[in-house]
Coordinates of C-alpha atoms and ligand atoms in Angstrom, one line a residue:
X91 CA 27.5 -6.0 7.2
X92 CA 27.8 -5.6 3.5
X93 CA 26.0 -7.5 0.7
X94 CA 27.6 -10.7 -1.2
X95 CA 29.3 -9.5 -4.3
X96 CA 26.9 -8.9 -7.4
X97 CA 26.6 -7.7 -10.6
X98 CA 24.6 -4.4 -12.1
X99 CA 23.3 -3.5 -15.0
X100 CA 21.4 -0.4 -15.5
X101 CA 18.2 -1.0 -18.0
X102 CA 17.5 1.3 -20.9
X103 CA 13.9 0.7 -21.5
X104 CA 11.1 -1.9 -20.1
X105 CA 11.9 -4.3 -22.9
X106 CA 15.6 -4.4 -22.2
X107 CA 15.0 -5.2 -18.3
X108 CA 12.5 -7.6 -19.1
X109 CA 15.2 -9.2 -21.0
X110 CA 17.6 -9.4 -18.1
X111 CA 15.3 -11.0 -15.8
X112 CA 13.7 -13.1 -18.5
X113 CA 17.8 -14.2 -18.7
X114 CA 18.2 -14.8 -15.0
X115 CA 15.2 -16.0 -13.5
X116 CA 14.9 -15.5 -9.9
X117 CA 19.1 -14.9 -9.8
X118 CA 17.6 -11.3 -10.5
X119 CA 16.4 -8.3 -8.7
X120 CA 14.8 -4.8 -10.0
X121 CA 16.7 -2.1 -8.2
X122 CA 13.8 0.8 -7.6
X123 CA 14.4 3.5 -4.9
X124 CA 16.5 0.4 -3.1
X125 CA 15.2 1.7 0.2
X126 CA 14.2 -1.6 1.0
X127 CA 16.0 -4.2 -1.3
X128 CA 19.6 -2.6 -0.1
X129 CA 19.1 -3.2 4.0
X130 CA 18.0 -6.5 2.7
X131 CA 21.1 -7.1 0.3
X132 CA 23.3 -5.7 3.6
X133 CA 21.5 -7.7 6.1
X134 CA 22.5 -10.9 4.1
X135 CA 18.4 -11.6 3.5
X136 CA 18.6 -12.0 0.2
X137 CA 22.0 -12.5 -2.2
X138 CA 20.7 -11.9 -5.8
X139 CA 23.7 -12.3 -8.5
X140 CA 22.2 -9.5 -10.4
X141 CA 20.6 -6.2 -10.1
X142 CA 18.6 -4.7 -12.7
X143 CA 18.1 -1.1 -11.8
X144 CA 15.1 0.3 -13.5
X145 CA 16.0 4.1 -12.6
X146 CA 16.8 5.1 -16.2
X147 CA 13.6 3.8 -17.5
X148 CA 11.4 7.4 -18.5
X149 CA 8.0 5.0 -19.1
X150 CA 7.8 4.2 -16.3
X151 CA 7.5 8.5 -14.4
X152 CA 4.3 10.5 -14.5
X153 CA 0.8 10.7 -13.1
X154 CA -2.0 11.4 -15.6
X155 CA -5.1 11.6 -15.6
X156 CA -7.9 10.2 -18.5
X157 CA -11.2 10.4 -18.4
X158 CA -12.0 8.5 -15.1
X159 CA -8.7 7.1 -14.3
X160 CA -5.4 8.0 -12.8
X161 CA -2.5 6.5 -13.6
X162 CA 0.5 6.8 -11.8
X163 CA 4.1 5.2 -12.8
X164 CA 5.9 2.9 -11.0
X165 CA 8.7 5.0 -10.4
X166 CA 7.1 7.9 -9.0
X167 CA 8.6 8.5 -5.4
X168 CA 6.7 8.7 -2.0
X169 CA 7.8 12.5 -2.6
X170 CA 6.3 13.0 -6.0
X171 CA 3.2 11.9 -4.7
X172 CA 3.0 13.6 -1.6
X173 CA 3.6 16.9 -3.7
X174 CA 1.5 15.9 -7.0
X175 CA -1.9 18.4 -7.1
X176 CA -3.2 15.4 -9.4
X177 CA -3.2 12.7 -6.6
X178 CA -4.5 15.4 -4.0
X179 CA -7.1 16.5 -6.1
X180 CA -8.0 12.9 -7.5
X181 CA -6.5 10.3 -4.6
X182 CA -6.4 12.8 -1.5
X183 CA -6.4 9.6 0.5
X184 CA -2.8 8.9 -1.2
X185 CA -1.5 12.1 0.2
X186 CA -2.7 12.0 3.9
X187 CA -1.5 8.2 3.8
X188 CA 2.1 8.9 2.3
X189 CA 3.3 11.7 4.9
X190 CA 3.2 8.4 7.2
X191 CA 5.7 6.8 5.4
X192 CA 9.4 6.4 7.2
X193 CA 11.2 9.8 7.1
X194 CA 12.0 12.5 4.3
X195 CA 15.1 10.8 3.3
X196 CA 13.4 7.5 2.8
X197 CA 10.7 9.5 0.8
X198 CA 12.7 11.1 -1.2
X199 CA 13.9 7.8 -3.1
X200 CA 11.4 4.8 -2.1
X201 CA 9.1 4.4 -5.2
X202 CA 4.8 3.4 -5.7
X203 CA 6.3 0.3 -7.4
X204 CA 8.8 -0.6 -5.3
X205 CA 6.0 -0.3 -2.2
X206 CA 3.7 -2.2 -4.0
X207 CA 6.6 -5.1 -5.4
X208 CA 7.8 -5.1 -1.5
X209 CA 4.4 -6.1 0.0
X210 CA 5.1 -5.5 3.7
X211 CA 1.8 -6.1 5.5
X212 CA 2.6 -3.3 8.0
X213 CA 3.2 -0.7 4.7
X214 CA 0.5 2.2 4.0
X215 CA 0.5 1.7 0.1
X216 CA -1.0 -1.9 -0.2
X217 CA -3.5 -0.6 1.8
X218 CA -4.3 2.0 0.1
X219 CA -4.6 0.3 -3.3
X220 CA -6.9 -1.9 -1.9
X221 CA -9.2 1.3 -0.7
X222 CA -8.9 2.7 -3.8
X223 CA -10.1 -0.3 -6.3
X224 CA -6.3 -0.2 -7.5
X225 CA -5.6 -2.0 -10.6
X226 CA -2.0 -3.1 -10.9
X227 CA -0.2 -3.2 -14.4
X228 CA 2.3 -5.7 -15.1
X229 CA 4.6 -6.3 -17.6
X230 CA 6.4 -9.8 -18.9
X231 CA 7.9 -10.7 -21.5
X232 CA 4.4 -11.9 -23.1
X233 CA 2.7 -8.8 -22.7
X234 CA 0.7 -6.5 -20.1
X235 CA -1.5 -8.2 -17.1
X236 CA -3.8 -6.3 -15.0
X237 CA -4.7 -7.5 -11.9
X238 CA -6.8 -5.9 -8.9
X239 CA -5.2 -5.1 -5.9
X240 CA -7.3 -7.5 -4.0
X241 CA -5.9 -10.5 -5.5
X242 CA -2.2 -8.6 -5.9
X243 CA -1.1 -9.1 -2.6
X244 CA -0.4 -13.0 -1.3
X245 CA 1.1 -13.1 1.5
X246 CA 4.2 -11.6 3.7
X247 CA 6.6 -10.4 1.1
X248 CA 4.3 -11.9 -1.6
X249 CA 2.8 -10.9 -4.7
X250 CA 1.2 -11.9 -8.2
X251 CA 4.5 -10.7 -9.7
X252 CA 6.8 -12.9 -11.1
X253 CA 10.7 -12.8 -11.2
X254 CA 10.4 -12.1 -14.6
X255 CA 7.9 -9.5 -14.5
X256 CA 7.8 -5.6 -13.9
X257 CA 5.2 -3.5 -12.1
X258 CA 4.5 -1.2 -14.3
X259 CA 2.2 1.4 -13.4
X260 CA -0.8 1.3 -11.4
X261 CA -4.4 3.1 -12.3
X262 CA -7.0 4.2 -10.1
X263 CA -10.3 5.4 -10.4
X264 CA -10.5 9.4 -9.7
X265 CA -12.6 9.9 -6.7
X266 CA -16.5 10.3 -7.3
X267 CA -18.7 13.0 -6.1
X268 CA -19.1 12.5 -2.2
X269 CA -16.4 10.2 -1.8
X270 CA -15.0 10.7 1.3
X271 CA -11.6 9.3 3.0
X272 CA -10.0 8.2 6.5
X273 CA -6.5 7.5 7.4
X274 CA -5.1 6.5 10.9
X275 CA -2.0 4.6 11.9
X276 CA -1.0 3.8 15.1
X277 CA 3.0 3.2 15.4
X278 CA 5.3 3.7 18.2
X279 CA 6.7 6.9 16.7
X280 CA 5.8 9.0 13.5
X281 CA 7.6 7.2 10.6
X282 CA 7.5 3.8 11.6
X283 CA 5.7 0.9 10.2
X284 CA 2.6 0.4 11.6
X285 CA 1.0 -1.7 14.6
X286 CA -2.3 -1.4 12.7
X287 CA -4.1 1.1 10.3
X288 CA -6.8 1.6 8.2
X289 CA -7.0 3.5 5.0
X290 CA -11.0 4.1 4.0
X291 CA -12.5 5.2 1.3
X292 CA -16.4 5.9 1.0
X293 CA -19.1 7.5 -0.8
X294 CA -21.8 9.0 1.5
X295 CA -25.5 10.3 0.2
X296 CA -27.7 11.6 2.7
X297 CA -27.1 9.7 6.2
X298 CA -25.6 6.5 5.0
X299 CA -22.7 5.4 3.4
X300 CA -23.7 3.8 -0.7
X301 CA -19.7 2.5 -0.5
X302 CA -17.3 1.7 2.0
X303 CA -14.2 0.0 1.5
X304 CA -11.9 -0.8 4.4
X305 CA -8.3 -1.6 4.3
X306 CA -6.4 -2.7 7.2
X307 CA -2.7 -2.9 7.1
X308 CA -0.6 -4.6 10.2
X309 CA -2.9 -7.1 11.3
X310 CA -2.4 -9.9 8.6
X311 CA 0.0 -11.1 6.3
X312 CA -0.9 -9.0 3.7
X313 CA -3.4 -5.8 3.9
X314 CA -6.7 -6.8 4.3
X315 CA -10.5 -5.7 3.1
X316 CA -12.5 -5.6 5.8
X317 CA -15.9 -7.5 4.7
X318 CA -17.5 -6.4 7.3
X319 CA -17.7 -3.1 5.7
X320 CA -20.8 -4.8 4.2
X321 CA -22.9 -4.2 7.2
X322 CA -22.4 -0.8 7.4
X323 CA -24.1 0.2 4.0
X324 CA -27.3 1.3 2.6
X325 CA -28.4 1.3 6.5
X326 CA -28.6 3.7 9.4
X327 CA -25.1 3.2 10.9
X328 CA -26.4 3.4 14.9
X329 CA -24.5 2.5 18.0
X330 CA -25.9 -1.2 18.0
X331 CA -25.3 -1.6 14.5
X332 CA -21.1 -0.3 14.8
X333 CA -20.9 -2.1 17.8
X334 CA -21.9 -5.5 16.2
X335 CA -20.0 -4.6 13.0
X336 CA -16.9 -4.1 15.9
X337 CA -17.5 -7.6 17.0
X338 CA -17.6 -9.4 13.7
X339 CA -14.2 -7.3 12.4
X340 CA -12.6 -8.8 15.8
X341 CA -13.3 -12.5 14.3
X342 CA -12.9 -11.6 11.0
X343 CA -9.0 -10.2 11.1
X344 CA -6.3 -12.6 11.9
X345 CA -3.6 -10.7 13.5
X346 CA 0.1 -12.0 14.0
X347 CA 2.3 -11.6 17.7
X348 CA 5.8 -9.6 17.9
X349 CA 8.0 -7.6 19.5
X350 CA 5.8 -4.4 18.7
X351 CA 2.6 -5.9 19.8
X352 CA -0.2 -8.8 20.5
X353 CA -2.6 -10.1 18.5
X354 CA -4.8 -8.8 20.9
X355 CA -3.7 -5.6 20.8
X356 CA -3.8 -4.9 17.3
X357 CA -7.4 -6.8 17.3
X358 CA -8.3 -3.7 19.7
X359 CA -6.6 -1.3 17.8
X360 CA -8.8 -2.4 14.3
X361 CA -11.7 -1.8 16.0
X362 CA -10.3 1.3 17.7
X363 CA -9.9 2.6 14.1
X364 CA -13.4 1.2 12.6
X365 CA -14.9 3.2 15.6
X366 CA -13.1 6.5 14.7
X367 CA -13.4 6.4 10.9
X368 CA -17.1 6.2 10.7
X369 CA -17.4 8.7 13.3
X370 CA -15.1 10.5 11.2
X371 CA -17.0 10.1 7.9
X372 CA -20.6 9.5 9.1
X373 CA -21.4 10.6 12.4
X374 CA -19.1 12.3 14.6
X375 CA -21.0 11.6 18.0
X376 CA -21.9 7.6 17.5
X377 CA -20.8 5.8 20.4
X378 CA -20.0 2.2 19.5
X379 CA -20.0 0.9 23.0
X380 CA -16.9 2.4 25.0
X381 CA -14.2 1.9 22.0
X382 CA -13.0 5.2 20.3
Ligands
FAD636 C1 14.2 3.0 8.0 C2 13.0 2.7 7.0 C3 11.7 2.9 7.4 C4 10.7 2.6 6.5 N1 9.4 2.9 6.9 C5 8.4 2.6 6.1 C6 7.0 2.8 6.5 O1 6.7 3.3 7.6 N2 6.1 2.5 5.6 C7 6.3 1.9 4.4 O2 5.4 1.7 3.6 N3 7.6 1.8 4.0 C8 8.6 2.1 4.8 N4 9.9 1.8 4.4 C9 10.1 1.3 3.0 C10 10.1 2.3 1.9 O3 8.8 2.8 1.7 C11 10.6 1.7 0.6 O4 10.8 2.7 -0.2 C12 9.6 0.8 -0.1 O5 9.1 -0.3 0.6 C13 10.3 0.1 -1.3 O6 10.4 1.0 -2.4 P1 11.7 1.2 -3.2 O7 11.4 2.0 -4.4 O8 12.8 1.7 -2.3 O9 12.0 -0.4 -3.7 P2 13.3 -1.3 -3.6 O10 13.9 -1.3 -2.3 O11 14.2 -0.9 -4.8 O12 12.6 -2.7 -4.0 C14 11.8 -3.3 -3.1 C15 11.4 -4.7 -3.7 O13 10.5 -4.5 -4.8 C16 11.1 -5.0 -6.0 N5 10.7 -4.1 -7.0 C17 10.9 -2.7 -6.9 N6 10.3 -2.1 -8.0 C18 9.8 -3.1 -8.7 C19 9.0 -3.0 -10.0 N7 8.7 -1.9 -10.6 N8 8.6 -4.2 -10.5 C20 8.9 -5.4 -9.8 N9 9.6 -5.5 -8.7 C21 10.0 -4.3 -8.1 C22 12.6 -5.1 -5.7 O14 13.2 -6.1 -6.5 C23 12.6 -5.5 -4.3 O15 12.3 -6.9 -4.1 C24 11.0 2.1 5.2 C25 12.3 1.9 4.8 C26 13.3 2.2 5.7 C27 14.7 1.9 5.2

């Protein structure tokens, strides 16, 4: 199938495609690496009478580093990040994560901002950001919002964005002394979306973890922070201890049924992945009661 007729217009600068969709409203749609807006135009999902591609728009490239923080452009392709020595020095996580994403061709045009803008529940990046503390940087036509990655993503599909608005760039926090990082996905072949995964990232001093943040992706609507990541630090992380913290995760997630898997399955699958991370990070022998 093809997509319903519509018009382009290729912006110049942030300003000018703010413009455009300030003009259209919701009749709009940024055009970013269109890796996932296109098979949605062709499939017949969505019909927007215009497409403002943001390609052109220089502002919005690069990966810098100030200080503390790492910023990285909206634009910047899955490829650009799985090659920058920036993010693997500063956001290793980032790298391991983004070789799980689809295939090279798919890489080598789907964007950060697009990712993030997309919000598929299943996707690595949302994850991510939540691990990471992301902040997300919007544009509209009254100015710059920042808003945390936790409160970014709303639902299936669903952001803080609106139609008139442009991810700009997103900033991160470099990583800190002793942080350390986990990645896992489990998906019926390499490169597809996810049945469930976790992207961690933690501090650890001495035998115990001073930070831990959990992000789920493919067992909710949107990715999820595990709170029971609580549990687990400032305390002697022993087989009782995961195996209770395995428990509470189980009631805690919310997991949907479809063709890929059950809500079952994926519940076992989180805890699957709680059990090999902080084995991974902590200890690499800790039983947590028969699930690895
Ligand atoms: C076969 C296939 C397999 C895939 N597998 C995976 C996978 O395993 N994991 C994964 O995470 N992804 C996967 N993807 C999706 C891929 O990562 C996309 O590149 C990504 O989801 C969207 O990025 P994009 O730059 O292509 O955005 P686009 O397709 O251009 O846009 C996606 C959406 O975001 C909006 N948008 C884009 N940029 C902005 C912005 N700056 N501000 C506001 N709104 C914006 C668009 O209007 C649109 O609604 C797959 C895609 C395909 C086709």
């Amino acid at each position: 199938m093809k997509a319903a007729a519509f018009a382009y217009a290729r912006a110049t600068s942030v300003s000018n495609a703010l413009e455009l969709l300030g003009a259209h409203g919701d009749r709009a749609k940024v055009l970013s690496g269109g890796q996932s807006l296109m098979p949605a135009m062709n499939l017949r999902l969505i019909s927007p009478e215009l497409i403002v591609d943001i390609g052109a728009i220089g502002e919005l490239r690069g990966i810098a580093v100030t200080g503390e923080l790492l910023r990285i452009g909206a634009l910047m392709r899955h490829v650009d990040l799985l090659r920058s020595p920036e993010i693997a020095a500063h956001a290793p996580l980032l790298t391991e994560a983004i070789a799980h994403i689809a295939h090279p061709a798919i890489r080598n045009r789907g964007t950060i901002g697009g990712s993030l803008a997309h919000a598929d529940p299943a996707s690595e990046l949302p994850a991510c950001m939540l691990a990471l503390d992301a902040t997300i940087i919007i544009r509209g036509e009254g100015g710059e919002r920042r808003v945390a990655a936790a409160d970014f993503f709303t639902g299936i599909y669903e952001t803080a964005l609106s139609a008139s608005e442009l991810l700009v760039a997103i900033e991160l926090p470099v990583a800190r002394k002793n942080s350390v990082h986990f990645f896992h996905e489990f998906a019926r072949r390499h490169g597809d979306y996810a049945m469930a995964g976790l992207a961690a990232q933690a501090i650890v001093e001495g035998d115990a973890f001073s930070d831990l943040r959990l992000a789920y992706f493919g067992v909710g609507d949107r990715p999820v922070l595990a709170k029971v990541a609580g549990a687990l630090v400032k305390t002697a992380v022993t087989p009782a201890t995961l195996a209770a913290a395995s428990v509470a995760l189980g009631a805690e997630l919310d997991p949907h049924d479809d063709q890929q898997a059950s809500a079952s399955m994926r519940r076992h699958l989180a805890r699957v992945l709680l059990a090999r991370c902080i084995s991974a990070l902590l200890h690499p022998d800790l039983d947590a009661g028969g699930i690895v």
